[in-house]
Coordinates of C-alpha atoms and ligand atoms in Angstrom, one line a residue:
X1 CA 0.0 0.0 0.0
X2 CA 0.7 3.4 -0.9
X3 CA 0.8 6.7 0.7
X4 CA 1.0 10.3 0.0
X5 CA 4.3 12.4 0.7
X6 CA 2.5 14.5 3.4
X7 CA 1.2 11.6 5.1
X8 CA 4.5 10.0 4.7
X9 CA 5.8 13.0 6.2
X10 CA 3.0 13.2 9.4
X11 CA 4.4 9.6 10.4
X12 CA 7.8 11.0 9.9
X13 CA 6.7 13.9 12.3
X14 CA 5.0 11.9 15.0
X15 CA 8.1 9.8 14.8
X16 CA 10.8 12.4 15.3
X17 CA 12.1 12.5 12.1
X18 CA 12.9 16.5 10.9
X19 CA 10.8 17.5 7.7
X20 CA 9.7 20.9 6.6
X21 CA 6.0 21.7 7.7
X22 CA 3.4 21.8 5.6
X23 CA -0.5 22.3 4.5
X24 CA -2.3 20.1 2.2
X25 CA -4.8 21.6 0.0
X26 CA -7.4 20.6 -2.6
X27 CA -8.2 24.2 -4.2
X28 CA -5.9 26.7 -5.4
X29 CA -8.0 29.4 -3.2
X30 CA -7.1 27.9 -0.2
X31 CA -2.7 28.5 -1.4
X32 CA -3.0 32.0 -0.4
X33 CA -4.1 31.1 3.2
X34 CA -1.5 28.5 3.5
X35 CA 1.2 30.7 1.9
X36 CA -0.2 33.2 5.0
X37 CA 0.1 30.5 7.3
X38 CA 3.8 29.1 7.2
X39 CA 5.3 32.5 7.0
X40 CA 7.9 31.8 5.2
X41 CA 10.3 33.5 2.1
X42 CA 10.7 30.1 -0.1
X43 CA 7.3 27.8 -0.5
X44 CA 7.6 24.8 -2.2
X45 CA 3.6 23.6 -4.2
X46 CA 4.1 20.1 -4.6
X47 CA 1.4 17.7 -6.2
X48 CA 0.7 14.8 -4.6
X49 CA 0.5 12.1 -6.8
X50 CA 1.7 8.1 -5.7
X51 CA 4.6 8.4 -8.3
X52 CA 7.9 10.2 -7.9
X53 CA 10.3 12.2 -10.7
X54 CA 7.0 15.5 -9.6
X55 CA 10.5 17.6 -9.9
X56 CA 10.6 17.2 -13.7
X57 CA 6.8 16.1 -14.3
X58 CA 4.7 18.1 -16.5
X59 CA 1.1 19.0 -15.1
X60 CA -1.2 18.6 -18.2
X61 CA -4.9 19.1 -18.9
X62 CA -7.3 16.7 -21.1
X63 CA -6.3 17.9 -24.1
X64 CA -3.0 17.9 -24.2
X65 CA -0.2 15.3 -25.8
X66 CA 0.4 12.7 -23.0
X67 CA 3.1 10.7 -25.0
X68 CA 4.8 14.6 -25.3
X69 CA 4.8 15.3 -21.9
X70 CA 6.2 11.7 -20.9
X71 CA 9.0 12.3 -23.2
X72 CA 9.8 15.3 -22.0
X73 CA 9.6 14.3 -18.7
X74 CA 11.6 12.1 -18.9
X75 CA 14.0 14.1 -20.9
X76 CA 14.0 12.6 -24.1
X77 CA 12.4 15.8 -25.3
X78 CA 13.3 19.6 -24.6
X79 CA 10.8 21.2 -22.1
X80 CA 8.9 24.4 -23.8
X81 CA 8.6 27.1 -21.7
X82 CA 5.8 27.7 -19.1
X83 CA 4.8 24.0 -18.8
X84 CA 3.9 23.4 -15.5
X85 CA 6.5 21.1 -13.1
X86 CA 5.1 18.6 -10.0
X87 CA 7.2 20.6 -7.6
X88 CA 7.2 24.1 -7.8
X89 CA 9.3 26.9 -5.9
X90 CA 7.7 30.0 -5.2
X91 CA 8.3 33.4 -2.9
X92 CA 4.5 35.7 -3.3
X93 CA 1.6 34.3 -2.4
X94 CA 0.0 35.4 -5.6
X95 CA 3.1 32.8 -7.3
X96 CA 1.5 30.0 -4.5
X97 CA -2.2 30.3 -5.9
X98 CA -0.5 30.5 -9.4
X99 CA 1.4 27.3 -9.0
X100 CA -1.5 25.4 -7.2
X101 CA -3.7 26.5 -9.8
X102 CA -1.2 25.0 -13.0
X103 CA -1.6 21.6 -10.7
X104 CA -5.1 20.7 -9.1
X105 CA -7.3 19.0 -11.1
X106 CA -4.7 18.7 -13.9
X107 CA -2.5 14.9 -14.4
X108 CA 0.6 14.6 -13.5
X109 CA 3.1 12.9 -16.4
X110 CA 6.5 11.9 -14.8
X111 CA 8.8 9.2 -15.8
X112 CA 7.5 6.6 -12.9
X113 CA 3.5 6.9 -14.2
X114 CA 4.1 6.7 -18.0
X115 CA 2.0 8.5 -20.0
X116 CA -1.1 8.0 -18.7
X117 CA -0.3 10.1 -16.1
X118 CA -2.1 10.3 -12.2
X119 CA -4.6 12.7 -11.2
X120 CA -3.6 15.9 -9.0
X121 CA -6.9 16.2 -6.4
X122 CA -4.3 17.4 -3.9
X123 CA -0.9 19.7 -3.6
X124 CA 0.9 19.9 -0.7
X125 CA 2.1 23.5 0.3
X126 CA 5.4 23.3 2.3
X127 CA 8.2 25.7 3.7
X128 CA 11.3 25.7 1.6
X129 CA 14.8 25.0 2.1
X130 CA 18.2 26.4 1.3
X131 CA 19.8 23.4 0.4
X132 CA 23.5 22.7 1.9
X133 CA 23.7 19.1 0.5
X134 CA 21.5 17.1 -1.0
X135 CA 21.6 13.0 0.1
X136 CA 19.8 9.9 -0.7
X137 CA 18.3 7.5 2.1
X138 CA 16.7 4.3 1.3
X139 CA 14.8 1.4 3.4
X140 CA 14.5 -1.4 1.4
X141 CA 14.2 -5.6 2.4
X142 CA 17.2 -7.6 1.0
X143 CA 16.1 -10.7 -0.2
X144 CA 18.8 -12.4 0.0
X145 CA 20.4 -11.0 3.7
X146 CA 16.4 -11.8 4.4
X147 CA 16.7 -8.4 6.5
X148 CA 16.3 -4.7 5.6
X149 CA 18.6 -3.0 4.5
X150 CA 19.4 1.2 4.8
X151 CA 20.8 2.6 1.8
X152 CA 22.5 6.1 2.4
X153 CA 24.4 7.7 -0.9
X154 CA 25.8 11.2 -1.2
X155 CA 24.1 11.6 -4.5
X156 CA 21.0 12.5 -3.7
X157 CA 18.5 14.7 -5.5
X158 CA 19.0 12.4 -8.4
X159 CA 17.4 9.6 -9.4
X160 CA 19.2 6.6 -7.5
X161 CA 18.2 4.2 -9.8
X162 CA 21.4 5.5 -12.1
X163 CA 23.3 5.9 -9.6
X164 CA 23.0 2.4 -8.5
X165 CA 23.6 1.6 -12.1
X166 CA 26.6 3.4 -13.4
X167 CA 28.3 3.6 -9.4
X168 CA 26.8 1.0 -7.2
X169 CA 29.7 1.6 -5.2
X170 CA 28.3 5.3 -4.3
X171 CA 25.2 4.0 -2.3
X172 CA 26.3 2.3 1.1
X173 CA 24.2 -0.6 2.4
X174 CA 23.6 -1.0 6.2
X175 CA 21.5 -4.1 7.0
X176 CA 19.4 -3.8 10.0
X177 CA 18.5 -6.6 12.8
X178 CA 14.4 -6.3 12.6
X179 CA 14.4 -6.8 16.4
X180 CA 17.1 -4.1 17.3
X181 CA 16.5 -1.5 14.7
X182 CA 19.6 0.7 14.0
X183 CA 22.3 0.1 16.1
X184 CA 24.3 3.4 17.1
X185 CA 27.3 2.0 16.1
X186 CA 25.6 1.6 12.8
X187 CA 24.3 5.5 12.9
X188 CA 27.3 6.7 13.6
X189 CA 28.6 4.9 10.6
X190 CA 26.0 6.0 8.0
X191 CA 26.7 9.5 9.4
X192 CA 30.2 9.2 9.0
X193 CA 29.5 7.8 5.1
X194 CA 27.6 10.7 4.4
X195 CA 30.2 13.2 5.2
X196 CA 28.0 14.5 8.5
X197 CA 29.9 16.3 11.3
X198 CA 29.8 17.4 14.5
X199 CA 26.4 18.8 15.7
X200 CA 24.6 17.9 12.1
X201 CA 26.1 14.4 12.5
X202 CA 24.2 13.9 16.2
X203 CA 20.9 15.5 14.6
X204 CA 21.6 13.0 11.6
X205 CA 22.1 9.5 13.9
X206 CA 18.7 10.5 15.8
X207 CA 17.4 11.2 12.4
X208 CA 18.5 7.7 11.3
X209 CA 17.3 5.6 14.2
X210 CA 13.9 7.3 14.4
X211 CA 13.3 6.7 10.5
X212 CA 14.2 2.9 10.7
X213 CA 12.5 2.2 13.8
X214 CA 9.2 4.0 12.3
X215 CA 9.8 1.7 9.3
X216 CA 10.2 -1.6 11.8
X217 CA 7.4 -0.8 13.6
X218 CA 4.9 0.0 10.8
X219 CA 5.4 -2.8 9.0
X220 CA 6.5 -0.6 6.1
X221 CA 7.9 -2.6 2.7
X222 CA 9.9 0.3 0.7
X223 CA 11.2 3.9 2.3
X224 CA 12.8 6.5 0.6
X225 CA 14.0 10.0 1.4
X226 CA 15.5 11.7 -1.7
X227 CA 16.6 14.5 -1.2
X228 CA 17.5 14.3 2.6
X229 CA 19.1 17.7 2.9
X230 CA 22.0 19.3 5.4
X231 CA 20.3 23.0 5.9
X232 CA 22.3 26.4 6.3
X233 CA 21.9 25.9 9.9
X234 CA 23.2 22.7 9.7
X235 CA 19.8 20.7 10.6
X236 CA 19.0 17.5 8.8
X237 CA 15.7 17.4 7.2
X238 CA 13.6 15.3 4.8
X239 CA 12.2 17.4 1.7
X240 CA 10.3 14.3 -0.3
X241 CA 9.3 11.0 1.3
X242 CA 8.1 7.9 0.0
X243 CA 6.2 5.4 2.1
X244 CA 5.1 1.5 1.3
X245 CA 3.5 -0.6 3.1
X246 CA 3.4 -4.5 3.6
X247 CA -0.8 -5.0 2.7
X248 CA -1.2 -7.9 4.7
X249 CA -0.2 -6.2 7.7
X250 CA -2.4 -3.4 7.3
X251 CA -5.0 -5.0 9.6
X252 CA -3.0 -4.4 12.4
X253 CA -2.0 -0.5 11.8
X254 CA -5.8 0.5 10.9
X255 CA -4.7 4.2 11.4
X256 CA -2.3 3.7 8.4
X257 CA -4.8 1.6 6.8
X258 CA -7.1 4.4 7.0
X259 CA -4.2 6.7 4.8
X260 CA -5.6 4.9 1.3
X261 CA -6.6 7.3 -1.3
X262 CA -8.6 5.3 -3.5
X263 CA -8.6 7.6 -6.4
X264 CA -4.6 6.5 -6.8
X265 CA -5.7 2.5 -6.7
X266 CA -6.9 0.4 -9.5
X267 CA -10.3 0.5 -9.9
X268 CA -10.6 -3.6 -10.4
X269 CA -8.2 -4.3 -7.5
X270 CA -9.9 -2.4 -4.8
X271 CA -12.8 -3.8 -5.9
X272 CA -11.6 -7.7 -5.6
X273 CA -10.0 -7.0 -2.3
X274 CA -13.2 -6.1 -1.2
X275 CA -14.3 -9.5 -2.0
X276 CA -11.0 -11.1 -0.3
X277 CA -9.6 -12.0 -4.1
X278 CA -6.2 -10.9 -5.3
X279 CA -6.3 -9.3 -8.3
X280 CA -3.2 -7.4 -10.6
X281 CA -3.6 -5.7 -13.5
X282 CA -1.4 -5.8 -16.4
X283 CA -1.4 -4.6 -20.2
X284 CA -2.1 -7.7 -22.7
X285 CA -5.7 -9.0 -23.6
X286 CA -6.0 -12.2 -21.6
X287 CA -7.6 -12.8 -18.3
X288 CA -6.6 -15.3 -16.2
X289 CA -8.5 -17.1 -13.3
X290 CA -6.6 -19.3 -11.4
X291 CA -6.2 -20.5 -7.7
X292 CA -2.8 -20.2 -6.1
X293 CA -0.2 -17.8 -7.0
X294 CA 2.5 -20.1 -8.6
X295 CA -0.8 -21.4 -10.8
X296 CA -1.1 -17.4 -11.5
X297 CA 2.5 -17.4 -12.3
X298 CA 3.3 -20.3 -14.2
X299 CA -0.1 -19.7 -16.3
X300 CA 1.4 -16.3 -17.0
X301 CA 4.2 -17.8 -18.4
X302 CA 3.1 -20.3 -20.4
X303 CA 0.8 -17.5 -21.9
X304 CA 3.8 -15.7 -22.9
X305 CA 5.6 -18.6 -24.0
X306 CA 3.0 -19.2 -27.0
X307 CA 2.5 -15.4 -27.9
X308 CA 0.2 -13.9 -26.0
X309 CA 0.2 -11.3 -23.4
X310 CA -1.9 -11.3 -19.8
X311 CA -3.8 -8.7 -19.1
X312 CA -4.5 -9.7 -15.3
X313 CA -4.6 -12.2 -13.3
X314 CA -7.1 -13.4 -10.7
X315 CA -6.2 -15.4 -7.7
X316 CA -9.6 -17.0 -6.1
X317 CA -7.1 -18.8 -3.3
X318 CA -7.5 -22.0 -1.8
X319 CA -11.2 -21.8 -0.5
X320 CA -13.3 -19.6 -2.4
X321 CA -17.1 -19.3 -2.6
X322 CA -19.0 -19.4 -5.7
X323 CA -20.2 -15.8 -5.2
X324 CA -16.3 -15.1 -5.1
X325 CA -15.7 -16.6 -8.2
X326 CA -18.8 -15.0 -9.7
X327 CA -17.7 -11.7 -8.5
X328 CA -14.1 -12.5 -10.1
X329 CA -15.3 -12.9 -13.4
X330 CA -17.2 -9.7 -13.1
X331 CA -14.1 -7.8 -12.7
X332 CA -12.1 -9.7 -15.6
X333 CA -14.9 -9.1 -18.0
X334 CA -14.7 -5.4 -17.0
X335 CA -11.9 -4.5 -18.6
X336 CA -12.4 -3.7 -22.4
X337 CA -9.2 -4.8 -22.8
X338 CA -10.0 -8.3 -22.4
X339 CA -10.5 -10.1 -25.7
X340 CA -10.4 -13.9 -24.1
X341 CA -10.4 -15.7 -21.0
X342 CA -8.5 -18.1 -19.4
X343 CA -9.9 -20.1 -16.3
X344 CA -6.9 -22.7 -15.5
X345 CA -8.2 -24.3 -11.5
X346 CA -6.2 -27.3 -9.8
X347 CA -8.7 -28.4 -7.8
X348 CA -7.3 -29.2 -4.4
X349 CA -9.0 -27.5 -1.6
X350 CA -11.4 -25.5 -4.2
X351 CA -13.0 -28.3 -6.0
X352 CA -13.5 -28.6 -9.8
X353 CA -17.3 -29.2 -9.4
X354 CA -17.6 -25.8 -7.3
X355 CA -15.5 -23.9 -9.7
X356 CA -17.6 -25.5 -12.8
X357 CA -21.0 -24.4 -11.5
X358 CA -19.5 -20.5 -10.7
X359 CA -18.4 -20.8 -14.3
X360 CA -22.1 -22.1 -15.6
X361 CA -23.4 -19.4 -13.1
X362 CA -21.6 -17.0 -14.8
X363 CA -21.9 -17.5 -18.2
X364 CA -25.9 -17.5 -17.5
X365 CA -25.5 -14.2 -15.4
X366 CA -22.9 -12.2 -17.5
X367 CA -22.1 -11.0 -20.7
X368 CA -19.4 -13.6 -22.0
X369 CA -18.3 -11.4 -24.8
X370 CA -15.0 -13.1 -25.2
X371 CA -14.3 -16.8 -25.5
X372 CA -13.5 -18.7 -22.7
X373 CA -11.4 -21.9 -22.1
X374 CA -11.1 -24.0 -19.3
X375 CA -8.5 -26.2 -17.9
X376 CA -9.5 -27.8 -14.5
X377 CA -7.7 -30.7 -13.0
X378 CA -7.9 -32.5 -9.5
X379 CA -10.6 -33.0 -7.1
X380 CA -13.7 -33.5 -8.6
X381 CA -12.5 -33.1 -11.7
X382 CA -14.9 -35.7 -13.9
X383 CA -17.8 -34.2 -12.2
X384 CA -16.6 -30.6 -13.4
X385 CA -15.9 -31.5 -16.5
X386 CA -18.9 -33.5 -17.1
X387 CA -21.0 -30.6 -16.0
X388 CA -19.6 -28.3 -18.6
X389 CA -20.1 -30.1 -21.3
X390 CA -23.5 -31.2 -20.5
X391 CA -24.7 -27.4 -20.5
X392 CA -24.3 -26.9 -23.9
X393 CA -22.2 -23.4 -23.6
X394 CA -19.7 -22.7 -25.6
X395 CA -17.0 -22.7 -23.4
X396 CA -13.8 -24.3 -24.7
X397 CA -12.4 -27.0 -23.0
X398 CA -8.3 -27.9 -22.3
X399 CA -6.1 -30.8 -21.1
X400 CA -3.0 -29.8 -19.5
X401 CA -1.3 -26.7 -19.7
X402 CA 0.4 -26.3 -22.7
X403 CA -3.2 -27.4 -24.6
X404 CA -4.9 -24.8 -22.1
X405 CA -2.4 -21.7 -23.1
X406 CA -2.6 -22.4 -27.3
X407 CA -5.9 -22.6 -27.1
X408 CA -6.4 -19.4 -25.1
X409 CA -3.7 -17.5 -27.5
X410 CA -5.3 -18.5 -30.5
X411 CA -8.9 -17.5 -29.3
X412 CA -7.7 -14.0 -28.6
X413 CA -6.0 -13.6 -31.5
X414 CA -9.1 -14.4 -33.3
X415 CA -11.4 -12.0 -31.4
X416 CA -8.6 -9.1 -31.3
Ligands
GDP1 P1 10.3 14.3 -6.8 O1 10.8 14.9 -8.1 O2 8.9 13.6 -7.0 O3 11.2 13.3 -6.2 O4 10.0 15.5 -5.8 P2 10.9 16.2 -4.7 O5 10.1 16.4 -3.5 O6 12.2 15.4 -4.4 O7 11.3 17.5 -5.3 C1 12.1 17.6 -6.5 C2 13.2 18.6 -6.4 O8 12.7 19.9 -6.0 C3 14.2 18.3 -5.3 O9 15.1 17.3 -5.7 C4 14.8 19.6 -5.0 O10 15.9 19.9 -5.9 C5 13.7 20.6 -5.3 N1 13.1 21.0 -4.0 C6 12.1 20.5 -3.3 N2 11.9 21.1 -2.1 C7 12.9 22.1 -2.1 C8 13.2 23.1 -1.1 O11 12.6 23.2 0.0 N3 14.2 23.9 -1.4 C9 14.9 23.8 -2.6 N4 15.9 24.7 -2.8 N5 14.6 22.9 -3.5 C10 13.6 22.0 -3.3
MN2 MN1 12.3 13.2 -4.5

């Protein structure tokens, strides 16, 4: 799960951690107030979008070239003048409405959101920074160390992902003991790495521990503070935070929880969470129903592997009801995207007969606009298979895998 930068930054608050204050606001009248409010001679107007590169985003109405603005966010393309940018500097309050006005209700193009961009519904107006320095902290698990792991790079401000590409060697790794946190052998260290010193290095290992145990303790999956600055006074301070979190440990931090803007979320996969189904959306034309996610992921494969392309997959899990399965259907044939459909069920736990009389229930209930094959084995299985073709639909039946995915490919080739 996913959370804003100023709600990243509110944990970071509560938790210690320095960052610049802020208002969030959802119409450009209200910029003036909040310019008022922070009394301050630099504001920053930053939209607030899940997706990072704002810096060099372009903020673009309905009508406007998205494939444009992607390229020239992403630099491929010169940037004309007076295009607005996701992050904005400013110094009059008639600049802050100005700025909040070139970003709410527009969509923001950056290199991370490709070109269909993200809706701006808020902007986040903060106090600016002189910048000293500008540094890189990550929190990130290690799959292999199966810990954590703290990144800290001097070259922050940047994107990291070249830096870890073209000088891996610039970005140091600390990995961190889940049930100690950061040691402050290991602060000092990362201070010491990112050239901290003196009073700014003390403000910097507080600033460390604080973040990581925030991280440990809210179950968080990905952190990032880029840029972390060193200010003119020499304070410490995080200008842009990003925050994920593990979902299946959001039942047990509902105030975090609670942080979901749904307007950033996939339409289809809030909607089968609702329904306790995992659901992931991806770009080709076939859907996939399966049970069990090495089923989703082999199926995906094998799709690939005879020329076609996924366009989601649907997990029903081990011990789904037929109003579950009904429901998942519902969102696969939502998408228009969708030109066949692929139900491939190892009956196990979920039985073949159960999953073969959601399917029948289905196809009499919905709209099957696309073709649809079936592959089910295991539990069952004669009985499921025997009820499917005794209904006379014209659902398309598969033995094994490899039969299963041709047939699938073939059938949305033939309806694209
Ligand atoms: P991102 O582009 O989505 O990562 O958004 P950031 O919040 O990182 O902002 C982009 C850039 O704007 C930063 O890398 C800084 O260079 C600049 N910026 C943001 N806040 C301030 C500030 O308070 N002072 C100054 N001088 N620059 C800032
Ligand atoms: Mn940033």
């Amino acid at each position: 799960m996913k959370v804003h930068e100023y709600q990243a930054k509110d944990l970071l608050r509560s938790a210690g951690v320095a960052v610049p204050d802020g208002i969030v606001i959802t119409s450009a009248e209200e910029a003036g107030a909040a310019f008022d409010q922070l009394k301050e001679g630099l504001i920053v107007v930053k939209a607030q979008v899940h997706a990072g590169g704002r810096g060099k985003g372009v903020a673009i109405g309905p009508n406007d070239d998205r494939a444009k603005a992607l390229e020239i966010a992403s630099g491929q393309a010169p940037r004309p003048d007076g295009m607005a940018k996701g992050v904005q500097l400013v110094r009059t309050r008639e600049d802050a409405i100005k700025a909040a006005a070139s970003l709410l209700g527009k969509t923001l193009v950056t290199y991370q959101t490709g070109a269909e961009g993200q809706a701006i519904s808020k902007v986040l107006i903060t106090v600016g920074h002189d910048i000293v320095r500008e540094l890189y902290l990550g929190l990130a698990f290690d799959r292999a160390l199966q810990c954590p792991v703290l990144m800290a790079s001097t070259e922050g401000g940047v994107e990291i992902e070249t830096i870890a590409h073209t000088h891996p060697e610039k970005i140091h790794r600390e990995p961190i003991d889940v049930g100690l946190g950061l040691a402050g052998f290991q602060a000092r260290k990362v201070c010491q790495v990112l050239g901290l010193k003196g009073e700014t290095a003390k403000k910097g290992e507080v600033f460390l521990k604080n973040f990581v145990k925030l991280f440990l303790e809210t179950d968080a999956s990905l952190a990032e503070i880029n840029p972390l600055i060193v200010t003119d006074k020499g304070d410490v301070m995080a200008l842009d935070c990003k925050f994920n979190f593990d979902d299946n440990a959001m039942f047990r931090h509902p105030a975090i929880a609670a942080l979901l803007d749904v307007a950033e979320e996939d339409p289809a996969e809030l909607r089968a969470g609702k329904s306790g189904l995992s659901y992931v959306s991806l770009d080709g034309n076939i859907a996939c129903l399966v049970n069990g996610a090495g089923l989703a992921m082999s199926t995906m494969d094998l799709i690939k592997y005879h020329g076609g392309e996924p366009a989601n997959f649907l997990d029903v899990g081990g011990g789904a009801s037929k109003d579950q399965v009904l429901e998942g259907f519902r969102i696969l044939l939502s998408s228009p995207r969708v030109k066949a459909v692929l139900v491939n069920i190892f009956g196990g736990i979920m039985k073949c007969d159960i999953i073969a009389a959601a399917l029948l229930a289905a196809y009499s209930e919905l709209d099957f606009r696309v073709p649809l094959v079936v592959r089910l084995e295991g539990t069952n299985v004669e009985a499921g298979r025997k009820m499917i073709e005794e209904s006379g639909r014209n659902i398309i039946t598969a033995t094994g895998l490899t039969d299963a995915a041709e047939k699938v490919v073939a059938a949305a080739k033939g309806a694209a």
